Amino acid sequence: MMKIIAAGVLGVVTVFGAAGAVPAQAKAPQTQDCRTYSGVKVCGKLQLTEKQKQCVQQAVQKGMTDRRAEVECSR
């Protein structure tokens, strides 16, 4: 009889543990656009100044990707 009760309690703990993990995963932003270059992490669309936009254009002309140039020039 004691084993049945213990198994029932473990079953409840397992169910709550699994249910608790699901909302945490659901809250994680799945669609956010994040990237890291040279130790700088940015997420989303960057609002660049005119000077930063010129920096991006020059870097892209030299062969850097748009995404990396945005991060590098945003500092």
mmCIF file of N, CA and C in Angstrom:
data_model
loop_
_atom_site.group_PDB
_atom_site.id
_atom_site.type_symbol
_atom_site.label_atom_id
_atom_site.label_comp_id
_atom_site.label_asym_id
_atom_site.label_seq_id
_atom_site.Cartn_x
_atom_site.Cartn_y
_atom_site.Cartn_z
ATOM 1 N N MET A 1 0.818 -1.187 0.000
ATOM 2 C CA MET A 1 0.000 0.000 0.000
ATOM 3 C C MET A 1 0.865 1.256 0.000
ATOM 4 N N MET A 2 1.956 1.246 0.701
ATOM 5 C CA MET A 2 2.837 2.400 0.749
ATOM 6 C C MET A 2 3.448 2.685 -0.615
ATOM 7 N N LYS A 3 3.757 1.629 -1.381
ATOM 8 C CA LYS A 3 4.352 1.810 -2.699
ATOM 9 C C LYS A 3 3.377 2.494 -3.653
ATOM 10 N N ILE A 4 2.112 2.189 -3.569
ATOM 11 C CA ILE A 4 1.106 2.789 -4.445
ATOM 12 C C ILE A 4 1.002 4.284 -4.178
ATOM 13 N N ILE A 5 0.998 4.673 -2.939
ATOM 14 C CA ILE A 5 0.922 6.098 -2.587
ATOM 15 C C ILE A 5 2.165 6.826 -3.085
ATOM 16 N N ALA A 6 3.329 6.233 -2.881
ATOM 17 C CA ALA A 6 4.565 6.867 -3.335
ATOM 18 C C ALA A 6 4.561 7.027 -4.847
ATOM 19 N N ALA A 7 4.088 6.015 -5.566
ATOM 20 C CA ALA A 7 4.034 6.098 -7.024
ATOM 21 C C ALA A 7 3.064 7.190 -7.446
ATOM 22 N N GLY A 8 1.942 7.323 -6.732
ATOM 23 C CA GLY A 8 0.969 8.371 -7.041
ATOM 24 C C GLY A 8 1.561 9.751 -6.834
ATOM 25 N N VAL A 9 2.299 9.932 -5.777
ATOM 26 C CA VAL A 9 2.926 11.224 -5.504
ATOM 27 C C VAL A 9 3.978 11.534 -6.564
ATOM 28 N N LEU A 10 4.770 10.552 -6.928
ATOM 29 C CA LEU A 10 5.775 10.778 -7.963
ATOM 30 C C LEU A 10 5.130 11.136 -9.295
ATOM 31 N N GLY A 11 3.998 10.479 -9.580
ATOM 32 C CA GLY A 11 3.288 10.778 -10.819
ATOM 33 C C GLY A 11 2.814 12.217 -10.858
ATOM 34 N N VAL A 12 2.322 12.726 -9.747
ATOM 35 C CA VAL A 12 1.852 14.106 -9.673
ATOM 36 C C VAL A 12 3.022 15.067 -9.827
ATOM 37 N N VAL A 13 4.122 14.774 -9.173
ATOM 38 C CA VAL A 13 5.295 15.624 -9.278
ATOM 39 C C VAL A 13 5.787 15.672 -10.723
ATOM 40 N N THR A 14 5.805 14.530 -11.367
ATOM 41 C CA THR A 14 6.250 14.463 -12.756
ATOM 42 C C THR A 14 5.342 15.297 -13.653
ATOM 43 N N VAL A 15 4.038 15.189 -13.447
ATOM 44 C CA VAL A 15 3.089 15.948 -14.271
ATOM 45 C C VAL A 15 3.291 17.435 -14.064
ATOM 46 N N PHE A 16 3.405 17.871 -12.800
ATOM 47 C CA PHE A 16 3.613 19.294 -12.553
ATOM 48 C C PHE A 16 4.950 19.764 -13.098
ATOM 49 N N GLY A 17 5.971 18.940 -12.967
ATOM 50 C CA GLY A 17 7.286 19.310 -13.491
ATOM 51 C C GLY A 17 7.257 19.493 -14.993
ATOM 52 N N ALA A 18 6.602 18.598 -15.703
ATOM 53 C CA ALA A 18 6.507 18.701 -17.162
ATOM 54 C C ALA A 18 5.646 19.891 -17.553
ATOM 55 N N ALA A 19 4.554 20.104 -16.838
ATOM 56 C CA ALA A 19 3.668 21.222 -17.164
ATOM 57 C C ALA A 19 4.364 22.544 -16.880
ATOM 58 N N GLY A 20 5.183 22.588 -15.849
ATOM 59 C CA GLY A 20 5.897 23.825 -15.527
ATOM 60 C C GLY A 20 6.929 24.189 -16.573
ATOM 61 N N ALA A 21 7.475 23.199 -17.262
ATOM 62 C CA ALA A 21 8.505 23.473 -18.257
ATOM 63 C C ALA A 21 7.917 24.016 -19.555
ATOM 64 N N VAL A 22 6.700 23.665 -19.868
ATOM 65 C CA VAL A 22 6.100 24.073 -21.136
ATOM 66 C C VAL A 22 5.904 25.580 -21.223
ATOM 67 N N PRO A 23 5.304 26.249 -20.215
ATOM 68 C CA PRO A 23 5.124 27.695 -20.350
ATOM 69 C C PRO A 23 6.444 28.449 -20.466
ATOM 70 N N ALA A 24 7.485 27.993 -19.812
ATOM 71 C CA ALA A 24 8.777 28.678 -19.896
ATOM 72 C C ALA A 24 9.292 28.654 -21.336
ATOM 73 N N GLN A 25 9.116 27.539 -22.019
ATOM 74 C CA GLN A 25 9.543 27.450 -23.409
ATOM 75 C C GLN A 25 8.648 28.297 -24.299
ATOM 76 N N ALA A 26 7.365 28.360 -23.993
ATOM 77 C CA ALA A 26 6.428 29.120 -24.808
ATOM 78 C C ALA A 26 6.698 30.614 -24.697
ATOM 79 N N LYS A 27 7.242 31.088 -23.582
ATOM 80 C CA LYS A 27 7.514 32.510 -23.382
ATOM 81 C C LYS A 27 8.770 32.974 -24.102
ATOM 82 N N ALA A 28 9.642 32.067 -24.464
ATOM 83 C CA ALA A 28 10.887 32.442 -25.140
ATOM 84 C C ALA A 28 10.567 33.020 -26.511
ATOM 85 N N PRO A 29 11.106 34.202 -26.834
ATOM 86 C CA PRO A 29 10.826 34.804 -28.140
ATOM 87 C C PRO A 29 11.447 33.977 -29.257
ATOM 88 N N GLN A 30 10.605 33.386 -30.087
ATOM 89 C CA GLN A 30 11.075 32.513 -31.149
ATOM 90 C C GLN A 30 11.378 33.285 -32.430
ATOM 91 N N THR A 31 10.782 34.452 -32.619
ATOM 92 C CA THR A 31 10.903 35.158 -33.886
ATOM 93 C C THR A 31 11.837 36.347 -33.821
ATOM 94 N N GLN A 32 12.461 36.601 -32.691
ATOM 95 C CA GLN A 32 13.330 37.753 -32.564
ATOM 96 C C GLN A 32 14.616 37.528 -33.344
ATOM 97 N N ASP A 33 15.001 38.500 -34.122
ATOM 98 C CA ASP A 33 16.183 38.427 -34.974
ATOM 99 C C ASP A 33 17.392 38.935 -34.188
ATOM 100 N N CYS A 34 18.208 38.025 -33.670
ATOM 101 C CA CYS A 34 19.391 38.407 -32.896
ATOM 102 C C CYS A 34 20.645 37.923 -33.607
ATOM 103 N N ARG A 35 21.708 38.689 -33.463
ATOM 104 C CA ARG A 35 22.999 38.293 -34.030
ATOM 105 C C ARG A 35 24.110 38.892 -33.185
ATOM 106 N N THR A 36 25.248 38.197 -33.191
ATOM 107 C CA THR A 36 26.404 38.625 -32.401
ATOM 108 C C THR A 36 27.641 38.604 -33.283
ATOM 109 N N TYR A 37 28.332 39.717 -33.312
ATOM 110 C CA TYR A 37 29.603 39.825 -34.035
ATOM 111 C C TYR A 37 30.574 40.611 -33.164
ATOM 112 N N SER A 38 31.800 40.161 -33.109
ATOM 113 C CA SER A 38 32.856 40.841 -32.338
ATOM 114 C C SER A 38 32.428 41.130 -30.906
ATOM 115 N N GLY A 39 31.695 40.196 -30.322
ATOM 116 C CA GLY A 39 31.283 40.335 -28.935
ATOM 117 C C GLY A 39 30.128 41.290 -28.717
ATOM 118 N N VAL A 40 29.518 41.792 -29.778
ATOM 119 C CA VAL A 40 28.385 42.705 -29.657
ATOM 120 C C VAL A 40 27.136 41.976 -30.128
ATOM 121 N N LYS A 41 26.123 41.893 -29.254
ATOM 122 C CA LYS A 41 24.880 41.223 -29.604
ATOM 123 C C LYS A 41 23.793 42.271 -29.786
ATOM 124 N N VAL A 42 23.068 42.169 -30.901
ATOM 125 C CA VAL A 42 21.936 43.046 -31.149
ATOM 126 C C VAL A 42 20.749 42.195 -31.575
ATOM 127 N N CYS A 43 19.568 42.691 -31.272
ATOM 128 C CA CYS A 43 18.333 41.998 -31.638
ATOM 129 C C CYS A 43 17.376 42.983 -32.294
ATOM 130 N N GLY A 44 16.663 42.476 -33.280
ATOM 131 C CA GLY A 44 15.667 43.300 -33.945
ATOM 132 C C GLY A 44 16.273 44.204 -35.002
ATOM 133 N N LYS A 45 15.424 45.079 -35.521
ATOM 134 C CA LYS A 45 15.864 46.018 -36.557
ATOM 135 C C LYS A 45 16.589 47.178 -35.883
ATOM 136 N N LEU A 46 17.761 47.494 -36.374
ATOM 137 C CA LEU A 46 18.558 48.565 -35.797
ATOM 138 C C LEU A 46 18.151 49.920 -36.377
ATOM 139 N N GLN A 47 18.099 50.909 -35.517
ATOM 140 C CA GLN A 47 17.853 52.277 -35.945
ATOM 141 C C GLN A 47 19.211 52.957 -36.077
ATOM 142 N N LEU A 48 19.690 53.089 -37.298
ATOM 143 C CA LEU A 48 21.021 53.634 -37.534
ATOM 144 C C LEU A 48 20.948 55.105 -37.921
ATOM 145 N N THR A 49 21.955 55.848 -37.496
ATOM 146 C CA THR A 49 22.078 57.243 -37.903
ATOM 147 C C THR A 49 22.569 57.275 -39.347
ATOM 148 N N GLU A 50 22.554 58.448 -39.954
ATOM 149 C CA GLU A 50 23.044 58.576 -41.328
ATOM 150 C C GLU A 50 24.514 58.166 -41.423
ATOM 151 N N LYS A 51 25.301 58.559 -40.438
ATOM 152 C CA LYS A 51 26.726 58.201 -40.426
ATOM 153 C C LYS A 51 26.897 56.683 -40.336
ATOM 154 N N GLN A 52 26.093 56.036 -39.509
ATOM 155 C CA GLN A 52 26.159 54.574 -39.371
ATOM 156 C C GLN A 52 25.712 53.883 -40.667
ATOM 157 N N LYS A 53 24.698 54.439 -41.334
ATOM 158 C CA LYS A 53 24.240 53.875 -42.607
ATOM 159 C C LYS A 53 25.336 53.975 -43.671
ATOM 160 N N GLN A 54 26.060 55.075 -43.684
ATOM 161 C CA GLN A 54 27.186 55.230 -44.616
ATOM 162 C C GLN A 54 28.267 54.211 -44.306
ATOM 163 N N CYS A 55 28.514 53.986 -43.030
ATOM 164 C CA CYS A 55 29.489 52.977 -42.602
ATOM 165 C C CYS A 55 29.079 51.605 -43.114
ATOM 166 N N VAL A 56 27.792 51.284 -43.003
ATOM 167 C CA VAL A 56 27.279 49.994 -43.480
ATOM 168 C C VAL A 56 27.501 49.863 -44.978
ATOM 169 N N GLN A 57 27.165 50.899 -45.727
ATOM 170 C CA GLN A 57 27.334 50.857 -47.187
ATOM 171 C C GLN A 57 28.791 50.631 -47.567
ATOM 172 N N GLN A 58 29.698 51.324 -46.897
ATOM 173 C CA GLN A 58 31.121 51.172 -47.193
ATOM 174 C C GLN A 58 31.611 49.764 -46.840
ATOM 175 N N ALA A 59 31.171 49.251 -45.715
ATOM 176 C CA ALA A 59 31.601 47.917 -45.285
ATOM 177 C C ALA A 59 31.077 46.841 -46.236
ATOM 178 N N VAL A 60 29.850 46.999 -46.704
ATOM 179 C CA VAL A 60 29.260 46.033 -47.636
ATOM 180 C C VAL A 60 30.007 46.077 -48.964
ATOM 181 N N GLN A 61 30.381 47.261 -49.411
ATOM 182 C CA GLN A 61 31.145 47.396 -50.654
ATOM 183 C C GLN A 61 32.500 46.706 -50.558
ATOM 184 N N LYS A 62 33.030 46.615 -49.341
ATOM 185 C CA LYS A 62 34.320 45.949 -49.123
ATOM 186 C C LYS A 62 34.165 44.439 -48.908
ATOM 187 N N GLY A 63 32.897 43.945 -48.906
ATOM 188 C CA GLY A 63 32.688 42.512 -48.814
ATOM 189 C C GLY A 63 32.048 41.998 -47.539
ATOM 190 N N MET A 64 31.744 42.859 -46.594
ATOM 191 C CA MET A 64 31.108 42.427 -45.347
ATOM 192 C C MET A 64 29.611 42.223 -45.600
ATOM 193 N N THR A 65 29.001 41.296 -44.877
ATOM 194 C CA THR A 65 27.559 41.095 -45.020
ATOM 195 C C THR A 65 26.803 42.273 -44.413
ATOM 196 N N ASP A 66 25.588 42.487 -44.907
ATOM 197 C CA ASP A 66 24.752 43.575 -44.381
ATOM 198 C C ASP A 66 24.552 43.450 -42.882
ATOM 199 N N ARG A 67 24.207 42.242 -42.456
ATOM 200 C CA ARG A 67 23.904 42.021 -41.041
ATOM 201 C C ARG A 67 25.105 42.316 -40.145
ATOM 202 N N ARG A 68 26.266 41.851 -40.562
ATOM 203 C CA ARG A 68 27.459 42.111 -39.750
ATOM 204 C C ARG A 68 27.822 43.594 -39.782
ATOM 205 N N ALA A 69 27.729 44.204 -40.955
ATOM 206 C CA ALA A 69 28.055 45.621 -41.074
ATOM 207 C C ALA A 69 27.161 46.470 -40.171
ATOM 208 N N GLU A 70 25.879 46.129 -40.076
ATOM 209 C CA GLU A 70 24.983 46.861 -39.193
ATOM 210 C C GLU A 70 25.452 46.792 -37.749
ATOM 211 N N VAL A 71 25.843 45.612 -37.322
ATOM 212 C CA VAL A 71 26.307 45.450 -35.943
ATOM 213 C C VAL A 71 27.621 46.183 -35.725
ATOM 214 N N GLU A 72 28.561 45.995 -36.638
ATOM 215 C CA GLU A 72 29.872 46.633 -36.500
ATOM 216 C C GLU A 72 29.756 48.155 -36.502
ATOM 217 N N CYS A 73 28.887 48.685 -37.349
ATOM 218 C CA CYS A 73 28.753 50.140 -37.466
ATOM 219 C C CYS A 73 27.843 50.750 -36.422
ATOM 220 N N SER A 74 27.123 49.941 -35.684
ATOM 221 C CA SER A 74 26.194 50.482 -34.684
ATOM 222 C C SER A 74 26.873 50.839 -33.365
ATOM 223 N N ARG A 75 28.133 50.512 -33.224
ATOM 224 C CA ARG A 75 28.837 50.820 -31.963
ATOM 225 C C ARG A 75 29.261 52.249 -31.898
#
